[in-house]
Coordinates of C-alpha atoms in Angstrom, one line a residue:
X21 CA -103.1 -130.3 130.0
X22 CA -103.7 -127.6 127.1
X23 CA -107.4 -126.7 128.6
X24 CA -105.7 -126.3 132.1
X25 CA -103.3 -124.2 131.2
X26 CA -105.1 -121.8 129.3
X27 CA -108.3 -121.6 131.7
X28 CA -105.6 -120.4 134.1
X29 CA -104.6 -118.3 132.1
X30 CA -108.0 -116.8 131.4
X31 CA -109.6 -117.4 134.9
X32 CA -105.9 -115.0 136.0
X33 CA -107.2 -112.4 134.1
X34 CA -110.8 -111.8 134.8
X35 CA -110.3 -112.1 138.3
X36 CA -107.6 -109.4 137.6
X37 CA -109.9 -107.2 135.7
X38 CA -112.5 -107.6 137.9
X39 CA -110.1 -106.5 140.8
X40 CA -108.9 -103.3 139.0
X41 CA -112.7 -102.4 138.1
X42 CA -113.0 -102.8 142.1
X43 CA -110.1 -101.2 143.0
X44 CA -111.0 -98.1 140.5
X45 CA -114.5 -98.2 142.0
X46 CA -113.4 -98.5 145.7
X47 CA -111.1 -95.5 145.7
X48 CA -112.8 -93.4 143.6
X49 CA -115.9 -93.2 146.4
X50 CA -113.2 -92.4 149.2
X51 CA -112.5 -88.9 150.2
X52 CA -109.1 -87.2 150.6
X53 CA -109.3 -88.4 154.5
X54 CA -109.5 -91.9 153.7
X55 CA -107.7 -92.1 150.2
X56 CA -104.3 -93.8 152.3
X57 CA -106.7 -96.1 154.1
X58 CA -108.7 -97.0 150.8
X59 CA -105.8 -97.8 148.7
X60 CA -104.3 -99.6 151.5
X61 CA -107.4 -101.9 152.1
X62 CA -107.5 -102.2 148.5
X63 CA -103.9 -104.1 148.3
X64 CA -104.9 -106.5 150.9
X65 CA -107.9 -107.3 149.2
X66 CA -106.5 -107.9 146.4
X67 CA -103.6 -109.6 147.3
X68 CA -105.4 -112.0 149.2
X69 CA -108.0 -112.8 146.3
X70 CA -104.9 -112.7 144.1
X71 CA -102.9 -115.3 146.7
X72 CA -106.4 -117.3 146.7
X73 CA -106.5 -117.9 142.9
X74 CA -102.9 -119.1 143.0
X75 CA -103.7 -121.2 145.3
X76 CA -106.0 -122.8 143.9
X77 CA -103.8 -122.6 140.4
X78 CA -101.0 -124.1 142.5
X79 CA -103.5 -127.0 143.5
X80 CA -104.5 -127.3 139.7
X81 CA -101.1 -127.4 138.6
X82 CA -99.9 -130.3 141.5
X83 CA -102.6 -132.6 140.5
X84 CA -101.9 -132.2 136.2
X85 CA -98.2 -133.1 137.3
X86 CA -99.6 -136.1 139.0
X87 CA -101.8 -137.3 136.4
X88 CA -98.3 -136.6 133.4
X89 CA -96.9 -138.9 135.9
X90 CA -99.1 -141.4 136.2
X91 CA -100.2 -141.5 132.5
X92 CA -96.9 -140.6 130.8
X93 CA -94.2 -141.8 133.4
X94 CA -92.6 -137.9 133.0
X95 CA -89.5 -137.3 135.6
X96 CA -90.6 -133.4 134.5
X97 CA -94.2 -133.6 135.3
X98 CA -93.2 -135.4 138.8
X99 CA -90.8 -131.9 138.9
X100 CA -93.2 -129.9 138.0
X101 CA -96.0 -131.6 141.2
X102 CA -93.0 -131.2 143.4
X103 CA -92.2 -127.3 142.9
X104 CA -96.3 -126.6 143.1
X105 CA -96.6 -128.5 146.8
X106 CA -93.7 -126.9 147.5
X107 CA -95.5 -123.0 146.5
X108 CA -98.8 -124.3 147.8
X109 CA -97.2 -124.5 151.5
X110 CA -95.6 -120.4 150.7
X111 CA -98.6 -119.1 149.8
X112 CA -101.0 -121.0 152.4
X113 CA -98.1 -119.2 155.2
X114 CA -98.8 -116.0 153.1
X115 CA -102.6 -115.5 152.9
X116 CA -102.7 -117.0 156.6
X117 CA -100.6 -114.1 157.7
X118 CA -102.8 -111.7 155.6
X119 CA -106.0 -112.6 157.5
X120 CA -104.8 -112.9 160.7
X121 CA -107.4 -110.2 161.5
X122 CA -109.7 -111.7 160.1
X123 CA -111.7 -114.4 162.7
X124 CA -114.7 -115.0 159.9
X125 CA -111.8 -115.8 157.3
X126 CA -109.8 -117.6 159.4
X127 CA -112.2 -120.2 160.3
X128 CA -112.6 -120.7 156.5
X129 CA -109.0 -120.6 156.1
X130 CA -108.7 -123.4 158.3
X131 CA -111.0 -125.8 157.0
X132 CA -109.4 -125.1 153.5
X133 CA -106.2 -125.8 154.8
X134 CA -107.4 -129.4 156.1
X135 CA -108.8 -130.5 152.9
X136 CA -106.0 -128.9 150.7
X137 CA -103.5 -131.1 153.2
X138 CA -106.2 -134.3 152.5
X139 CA -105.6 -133.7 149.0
X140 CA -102.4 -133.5 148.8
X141 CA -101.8 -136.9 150.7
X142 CA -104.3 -138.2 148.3
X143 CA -102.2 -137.0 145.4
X144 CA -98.9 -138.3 147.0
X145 CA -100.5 -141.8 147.3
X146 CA -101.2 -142.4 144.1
X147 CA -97.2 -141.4 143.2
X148 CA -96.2 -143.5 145.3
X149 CA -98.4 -146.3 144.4
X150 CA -97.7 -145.7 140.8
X151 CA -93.7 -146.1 141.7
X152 CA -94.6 -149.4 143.4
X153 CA -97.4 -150.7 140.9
X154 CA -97.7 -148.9 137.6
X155 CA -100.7 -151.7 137.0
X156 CA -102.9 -150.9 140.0
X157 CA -105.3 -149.0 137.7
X158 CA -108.7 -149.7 140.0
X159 CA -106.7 -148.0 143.0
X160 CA -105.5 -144.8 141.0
X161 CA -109.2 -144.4 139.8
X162 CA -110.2 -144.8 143.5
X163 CA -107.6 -142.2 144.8
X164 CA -108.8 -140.4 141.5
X165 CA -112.0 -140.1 142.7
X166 CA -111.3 -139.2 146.3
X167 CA -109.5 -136.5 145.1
X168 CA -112.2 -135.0 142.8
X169 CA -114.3 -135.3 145.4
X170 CA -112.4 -132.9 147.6
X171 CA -111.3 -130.9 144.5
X172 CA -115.1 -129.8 144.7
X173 CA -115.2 -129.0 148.5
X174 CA -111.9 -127.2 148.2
X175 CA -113.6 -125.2 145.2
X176 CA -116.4 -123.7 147.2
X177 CA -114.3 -123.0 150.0
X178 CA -112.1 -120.8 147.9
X179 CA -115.4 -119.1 146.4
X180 CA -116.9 -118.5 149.7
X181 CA -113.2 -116.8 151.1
X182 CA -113.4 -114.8 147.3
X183 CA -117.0 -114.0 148.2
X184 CA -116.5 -112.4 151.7
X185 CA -113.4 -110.3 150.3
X186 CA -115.5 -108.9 147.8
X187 CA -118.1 -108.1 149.7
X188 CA -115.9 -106.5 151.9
X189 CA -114.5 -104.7 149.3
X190 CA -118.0 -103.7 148.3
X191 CA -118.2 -102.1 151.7
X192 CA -115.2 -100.1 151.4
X193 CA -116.7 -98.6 148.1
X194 CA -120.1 -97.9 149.1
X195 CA -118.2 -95.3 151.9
X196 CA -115.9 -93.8 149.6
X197 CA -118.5 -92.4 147.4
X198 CA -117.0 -88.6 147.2
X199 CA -115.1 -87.0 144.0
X200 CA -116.8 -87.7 141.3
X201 CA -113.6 -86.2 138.8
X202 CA -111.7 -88.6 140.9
X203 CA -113.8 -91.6 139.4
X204 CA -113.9 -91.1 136.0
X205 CA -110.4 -90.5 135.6
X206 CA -109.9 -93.8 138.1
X207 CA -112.5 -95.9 135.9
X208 CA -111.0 -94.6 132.6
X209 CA -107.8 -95.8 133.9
X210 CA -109.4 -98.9 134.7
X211 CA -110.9 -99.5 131.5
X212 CA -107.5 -99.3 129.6
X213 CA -105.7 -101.5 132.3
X214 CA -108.4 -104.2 132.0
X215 CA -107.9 -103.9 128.3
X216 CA -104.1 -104.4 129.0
X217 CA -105.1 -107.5 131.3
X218 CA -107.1 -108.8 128.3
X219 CA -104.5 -108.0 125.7
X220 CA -101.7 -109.9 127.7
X221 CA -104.1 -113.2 128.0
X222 CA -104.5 -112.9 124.4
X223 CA -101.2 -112.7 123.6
X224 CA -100.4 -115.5 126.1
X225 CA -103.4 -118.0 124.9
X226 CA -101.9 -117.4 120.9
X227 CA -98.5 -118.2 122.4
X228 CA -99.7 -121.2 123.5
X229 CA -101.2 -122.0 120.4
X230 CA -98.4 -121.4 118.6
X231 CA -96.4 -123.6 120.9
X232 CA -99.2 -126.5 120.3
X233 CA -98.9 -126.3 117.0
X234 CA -95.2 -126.8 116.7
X235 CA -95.6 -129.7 119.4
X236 CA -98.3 -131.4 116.6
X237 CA -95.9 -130.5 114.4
X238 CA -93.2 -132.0 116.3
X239 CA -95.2 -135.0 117.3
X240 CA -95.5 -135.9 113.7
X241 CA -92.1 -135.9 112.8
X242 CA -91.2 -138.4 115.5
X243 CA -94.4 -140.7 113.9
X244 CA -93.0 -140.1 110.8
X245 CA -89.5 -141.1 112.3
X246 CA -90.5 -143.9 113.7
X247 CA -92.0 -145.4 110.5
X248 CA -89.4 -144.9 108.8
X249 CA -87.0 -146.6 111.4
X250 CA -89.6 -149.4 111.3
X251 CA -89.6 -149.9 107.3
X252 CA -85.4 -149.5 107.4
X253 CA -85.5 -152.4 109.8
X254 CA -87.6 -154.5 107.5
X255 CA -85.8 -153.7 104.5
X256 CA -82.4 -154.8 106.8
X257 CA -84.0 -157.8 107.7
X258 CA -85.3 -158.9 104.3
X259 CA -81.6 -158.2 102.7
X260 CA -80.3 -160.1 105.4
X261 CA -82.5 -162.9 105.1
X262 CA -82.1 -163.0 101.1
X263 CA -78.4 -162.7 101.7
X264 CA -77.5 -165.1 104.2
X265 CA -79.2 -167.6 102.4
X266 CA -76.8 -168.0 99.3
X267 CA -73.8 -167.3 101.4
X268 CA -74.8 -170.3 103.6
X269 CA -75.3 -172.3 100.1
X270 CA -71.8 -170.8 99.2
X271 CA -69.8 -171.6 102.2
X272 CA -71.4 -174.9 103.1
X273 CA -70.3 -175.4 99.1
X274 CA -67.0 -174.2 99.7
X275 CA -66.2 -176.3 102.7
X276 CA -67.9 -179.6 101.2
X277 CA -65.3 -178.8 98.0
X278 CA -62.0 -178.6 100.5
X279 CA -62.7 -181.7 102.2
X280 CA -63.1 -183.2 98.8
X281 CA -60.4 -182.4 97.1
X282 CA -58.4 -182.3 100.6
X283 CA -55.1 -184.8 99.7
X284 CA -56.2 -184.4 95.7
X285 CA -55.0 -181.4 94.9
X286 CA -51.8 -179.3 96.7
X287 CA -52.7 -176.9 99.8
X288 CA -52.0 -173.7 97.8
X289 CA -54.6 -174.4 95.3
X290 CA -57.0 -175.4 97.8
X291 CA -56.3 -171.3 99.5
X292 CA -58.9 -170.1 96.8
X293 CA -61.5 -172.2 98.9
X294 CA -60.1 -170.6 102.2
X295 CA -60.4 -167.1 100.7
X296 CA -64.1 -168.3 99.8
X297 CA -65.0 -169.2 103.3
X298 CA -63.3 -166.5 105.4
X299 CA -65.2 -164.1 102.5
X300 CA -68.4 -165.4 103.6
X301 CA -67.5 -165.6 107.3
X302 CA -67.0 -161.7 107.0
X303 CA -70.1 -160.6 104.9
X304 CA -71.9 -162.4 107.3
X305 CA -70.8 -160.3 110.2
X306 CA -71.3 -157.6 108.2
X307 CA -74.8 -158.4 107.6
X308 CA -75.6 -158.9 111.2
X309 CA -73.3 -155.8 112.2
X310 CA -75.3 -153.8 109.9
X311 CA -79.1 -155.3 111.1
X312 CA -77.9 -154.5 114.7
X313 CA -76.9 -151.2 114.7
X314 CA -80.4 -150.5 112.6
X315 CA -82.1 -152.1 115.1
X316 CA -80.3 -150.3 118.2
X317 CA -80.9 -147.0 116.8
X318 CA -83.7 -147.8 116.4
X319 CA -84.7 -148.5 119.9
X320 CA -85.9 -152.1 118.6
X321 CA -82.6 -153.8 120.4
X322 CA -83.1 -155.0 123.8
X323 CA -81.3 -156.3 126.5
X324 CA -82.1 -159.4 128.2
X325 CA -79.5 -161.1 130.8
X326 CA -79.2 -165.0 131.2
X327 CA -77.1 -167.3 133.3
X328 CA -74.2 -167.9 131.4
X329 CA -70.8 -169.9 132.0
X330 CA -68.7 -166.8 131.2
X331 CA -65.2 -168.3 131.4
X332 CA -66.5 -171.4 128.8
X333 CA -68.3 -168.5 126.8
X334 CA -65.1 -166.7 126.3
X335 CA -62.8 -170.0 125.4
X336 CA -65.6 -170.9 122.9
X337 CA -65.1 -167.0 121.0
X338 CA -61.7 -167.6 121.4
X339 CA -61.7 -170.5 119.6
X340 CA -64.3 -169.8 116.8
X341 CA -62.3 -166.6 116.2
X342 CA -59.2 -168.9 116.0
X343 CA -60.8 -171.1 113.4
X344 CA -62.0 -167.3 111.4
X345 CA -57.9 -166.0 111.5
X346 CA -56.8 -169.7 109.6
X347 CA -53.8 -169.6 112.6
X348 CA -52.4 -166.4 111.1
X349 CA -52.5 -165.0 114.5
X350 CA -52.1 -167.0 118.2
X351 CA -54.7 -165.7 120.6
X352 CA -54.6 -166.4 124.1
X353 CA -57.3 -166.4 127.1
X354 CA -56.7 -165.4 130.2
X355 CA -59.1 -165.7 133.3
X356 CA -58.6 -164.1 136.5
X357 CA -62.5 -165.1 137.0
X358 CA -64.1 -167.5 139.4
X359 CA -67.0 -166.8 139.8
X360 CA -68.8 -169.2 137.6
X361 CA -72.1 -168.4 136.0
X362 CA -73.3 -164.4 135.9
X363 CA -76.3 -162.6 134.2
X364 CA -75.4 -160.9 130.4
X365 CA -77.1 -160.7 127.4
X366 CA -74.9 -163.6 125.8
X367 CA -76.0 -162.1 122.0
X368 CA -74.9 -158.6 122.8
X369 CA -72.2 -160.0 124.7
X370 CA -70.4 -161.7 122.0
X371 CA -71.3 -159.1 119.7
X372 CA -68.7 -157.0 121.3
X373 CA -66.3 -159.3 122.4
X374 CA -66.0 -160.5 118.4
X375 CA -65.6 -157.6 117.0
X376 CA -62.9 -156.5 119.3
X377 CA -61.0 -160.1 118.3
X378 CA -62.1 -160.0 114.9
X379 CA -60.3 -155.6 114.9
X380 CA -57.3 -156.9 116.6
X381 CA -57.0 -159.9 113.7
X382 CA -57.5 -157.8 111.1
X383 CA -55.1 -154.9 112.0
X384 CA -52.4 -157.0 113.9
X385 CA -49.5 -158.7 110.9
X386 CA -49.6 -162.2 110.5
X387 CA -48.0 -164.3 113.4
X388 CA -48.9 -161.3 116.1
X389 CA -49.9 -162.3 119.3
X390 CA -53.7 -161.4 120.6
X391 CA -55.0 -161.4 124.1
X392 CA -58.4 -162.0 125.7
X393 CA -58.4 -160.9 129.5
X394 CA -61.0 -161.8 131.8
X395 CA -61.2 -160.1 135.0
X396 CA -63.6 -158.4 137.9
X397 CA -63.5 -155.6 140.0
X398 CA -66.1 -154.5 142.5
X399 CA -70.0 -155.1 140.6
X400 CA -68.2 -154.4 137.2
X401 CA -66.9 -157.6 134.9
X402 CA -63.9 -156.4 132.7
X403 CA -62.9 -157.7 129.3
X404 CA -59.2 -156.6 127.7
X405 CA -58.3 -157.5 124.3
X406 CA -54.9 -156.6 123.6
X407 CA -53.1 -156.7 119.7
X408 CA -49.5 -155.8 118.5
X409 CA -51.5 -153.6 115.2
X410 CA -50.7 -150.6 113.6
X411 CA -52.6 -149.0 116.6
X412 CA -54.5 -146.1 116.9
X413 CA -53.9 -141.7 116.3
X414 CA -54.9 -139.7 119.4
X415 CA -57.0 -137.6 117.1
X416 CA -58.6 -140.8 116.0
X417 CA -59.5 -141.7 119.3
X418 CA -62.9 -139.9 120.2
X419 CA -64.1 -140.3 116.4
X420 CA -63.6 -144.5 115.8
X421 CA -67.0 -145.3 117.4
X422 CA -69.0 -143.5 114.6
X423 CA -71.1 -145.5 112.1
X424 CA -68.7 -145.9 109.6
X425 CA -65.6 -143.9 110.4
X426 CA -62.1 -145.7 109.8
X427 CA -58.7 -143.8 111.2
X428 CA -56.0 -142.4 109.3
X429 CA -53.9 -145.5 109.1
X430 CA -56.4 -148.0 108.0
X431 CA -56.7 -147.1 104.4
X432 CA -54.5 -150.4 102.6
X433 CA -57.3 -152.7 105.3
X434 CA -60.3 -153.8 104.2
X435 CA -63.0 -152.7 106.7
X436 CA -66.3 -150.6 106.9
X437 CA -66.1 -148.7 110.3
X438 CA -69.2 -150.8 111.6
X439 CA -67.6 -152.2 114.2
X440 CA -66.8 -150.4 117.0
X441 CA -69.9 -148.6 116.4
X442 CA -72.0 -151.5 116.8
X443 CA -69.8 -152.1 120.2
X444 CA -70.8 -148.9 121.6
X445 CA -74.6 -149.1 121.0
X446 CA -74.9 -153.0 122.3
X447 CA -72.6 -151.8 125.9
X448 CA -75.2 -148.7 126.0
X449 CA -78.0 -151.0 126.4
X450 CA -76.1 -153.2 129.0
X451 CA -75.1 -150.3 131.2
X452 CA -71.0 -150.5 130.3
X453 CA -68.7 -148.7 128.5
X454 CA -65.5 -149.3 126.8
X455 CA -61.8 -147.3 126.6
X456 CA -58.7 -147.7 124.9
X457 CA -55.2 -147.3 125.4
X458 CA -52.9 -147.2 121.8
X459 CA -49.4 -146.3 120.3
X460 CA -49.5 -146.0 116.8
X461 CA -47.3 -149.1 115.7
X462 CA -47.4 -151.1 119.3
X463 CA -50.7 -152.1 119.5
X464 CA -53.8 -151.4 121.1
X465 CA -55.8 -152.6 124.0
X466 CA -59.6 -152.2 124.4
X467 CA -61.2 -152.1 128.0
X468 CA -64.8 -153.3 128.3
X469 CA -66.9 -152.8 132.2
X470 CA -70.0 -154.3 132.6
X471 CA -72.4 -154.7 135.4
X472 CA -73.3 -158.2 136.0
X473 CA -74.9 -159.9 139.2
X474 CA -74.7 -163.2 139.5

């Protein structure tokens, strides 16, 4: 890619030089009689070697969008192969036009035209068997090679049409040999313009170099990046590991001690215990709320779809979440669903799903009602859960699915703005999305669309 672009580059302006060192030659070797006709032939000349190179830069630039394609799967490089067919077939109707005259050229022209439009179907094989079979390697290197293969006939085509140009060109200024104040002031002139010409390459060859050199640059921050991401989900992993390990210790403990002393001792000092287990309960959500979202942003989460009972996978949250609130709160299912088993990622799944139940316990007053809605509509599965809470500001609204933002009216609740956020990243990866309707004191209800098939 860098070496194509900059022999371009360079190839552009030694063909222009060598056309203004022609140019200055050519006229300067016409008399006044034939100045008009000189500078005229002169244009076409070099518009058509000019039209020629682009061509052929066009061609260049069709197939290095192909092969960013095919190597690097870039919608831009497939852009970029798209716009250069699309020049290739302006300036193939432009040089045609220009040679019209022309039989000797024409006949060239024509041949050119047949293998550019073999090329070009080579190239658009390969795209398309890419989009059907990114694996078929053996057939890319055969189109590959097909197409090198013509790259090479195409090449001396081009040189031959460059050739007869010039020499006709030549022609012109071997009969235009006349003033001879004329020519050194014209090859003066063409001396500084070619130095321009060379300039401007410069300039454009330690642009791109420049430009590479941030993209290293670039390139190393997102390696660097990427490690890091890569240690922080280790480190995530370990702490949850080392953590969950003497919570499970604590918890299995603490429920072993209640059915112990269950009928010993009296219910209220047997809450301690309760406190205990819903404590664990919630650091263990926040240990897996806290290795998921690592792991999504890191690009590490995926999303994988199973057959799942969704109406029994709903009753069972229901009922686990139940068990977490200690009856403090009634929550009901409801199921306007009959569709039986669909395809969802059942970890991501209830992922969401509990941490909407688990938000609507936690800001909703003791003996408030809670509702899980299940519901479809067109390709898209819905989820509602409903609360009587405190609710939610307007201003609050746009801001609650950030990493670890809590709104205004949260402050007294324990919580650590995890949540939602981790909601938002795992519906991302499933293709759904999630809104909310709320009145500060009335409540709040969530809306959660996913795609499913079943």
């Amino acid at each position: 890619m860098k070496w194509t672009f900059q022999r371009k580059w360079v190839l552009g302006g030694f063909y222009l030089t060598v056309l203004s060192m022609g140019l200055v030659s050519f006229v300067s070797y016409k008399n006044t009689a034939e100045l008009r006709q000189s500078v005229k032939t002169i244009q076409v000349t070099y518009e058509i070697i000019n039209n020629l190179t682009d061509l052929y830069a066009e061609m260049s630039v069709a197939e290095s969008g192909r092969r960013g394609y095919i190597y690097f799967g870039s919608e831009e490089e497939l852009r970029r192969y798209q716009v250069a067919v699309k020049n290739l077939q302006s300036e193939i109707i432009t040089i045609q036009q220009q040679i019209a005259d022309n039989k000797i050229q024409q006949k060239q022209f024509s041949y050119l035209k047949f293998l550019v439009a073999q090329r070009l179907t080579l190239l658009r094989q390969s795209i398309e068997l890419y989009q059907q079979d990114k694996t078929a390697v053996e057939k890319q290197f055969f189109l590959t090679q097909k197409s090198i293969n013509l790259r090479s006939n195409i090449f001396f085509i081009f040189a031959r049409m460059k050739e007869v140009e010039r020499q006709e060109l030549e022609l012109w200024l071997n009969e235009s040999r006349t003033n001879i104040q004329t020519r050194i002031f014209l090859e003066n002139f063409g001396i500084v313009f070619s130095f321009i010409i060379v300039l401007i390459v410069y300039f454009i060859l330690y642009y791109q170099w420049k430009q590479n050199q941030k993209l290293e640059i670039l390139k190393q921050k997102v390696a660097q990046e990427k490690e890091l991401n890569f240690l922080k989900i280790r480190l995530f992993s370990m702490i949850s590991h080392e953590f969950r390990t003497p919570l499970s210790v604590i918890l299995a403990s603490s429920q072993l001690m209640t059915e112990t002393l269950h009928g010993l001792v009296d219910n209220q000092k047997l809450k301690s215990l309760d406190r205990i287990q819903s404590s664990v309960k919630l650091m263990n959500n926040l240990l897996t709320d806290i290795l998921m979202l690592t792991r999504a942003e890191a690009g590490n989460l995926e999303c994988k779809p199973e057959p799942i009972n969704i109406e029994e996978f709903c009753l069972n949250l229901v009922e686990d979440t139940q068990v977490l609130s200690q009856a403090h709160h009634s929550i009901k299912f409801m199921s306007g669903f009959s569709g039986g088993r669909v395809y969802l990622d059942e970890k991501l799944l209830y992922s969401v799903l509990n941490n909407l139940l688990l938000n609507a316990i936690k800001y909703s007053p003791n003996g408030g009602q809670i509702s899980l809605i299940l519901k479809t509509e067109l390709d898209f599965i819905i989820f509602q859960v409903k609360d009587e809470g405190i609710g939610i500001f307007p201003e609050d609204k746009t801001k609650i699915y950030e990493p670890f933002y809590r709104g205004q009216n949260v402050d007294r609740i324990v919580g650590n703005g995890l949540g939602l956020a981790v909601i938002k990243k795992c519906l991302e990866l499933q293709g759904g999305e999630i809104s909310l309707e709320s009145e500060v004191g009335a409540g709040t209800t969530f809306t959660v669309r996913i795609p499913f098939k079943k």
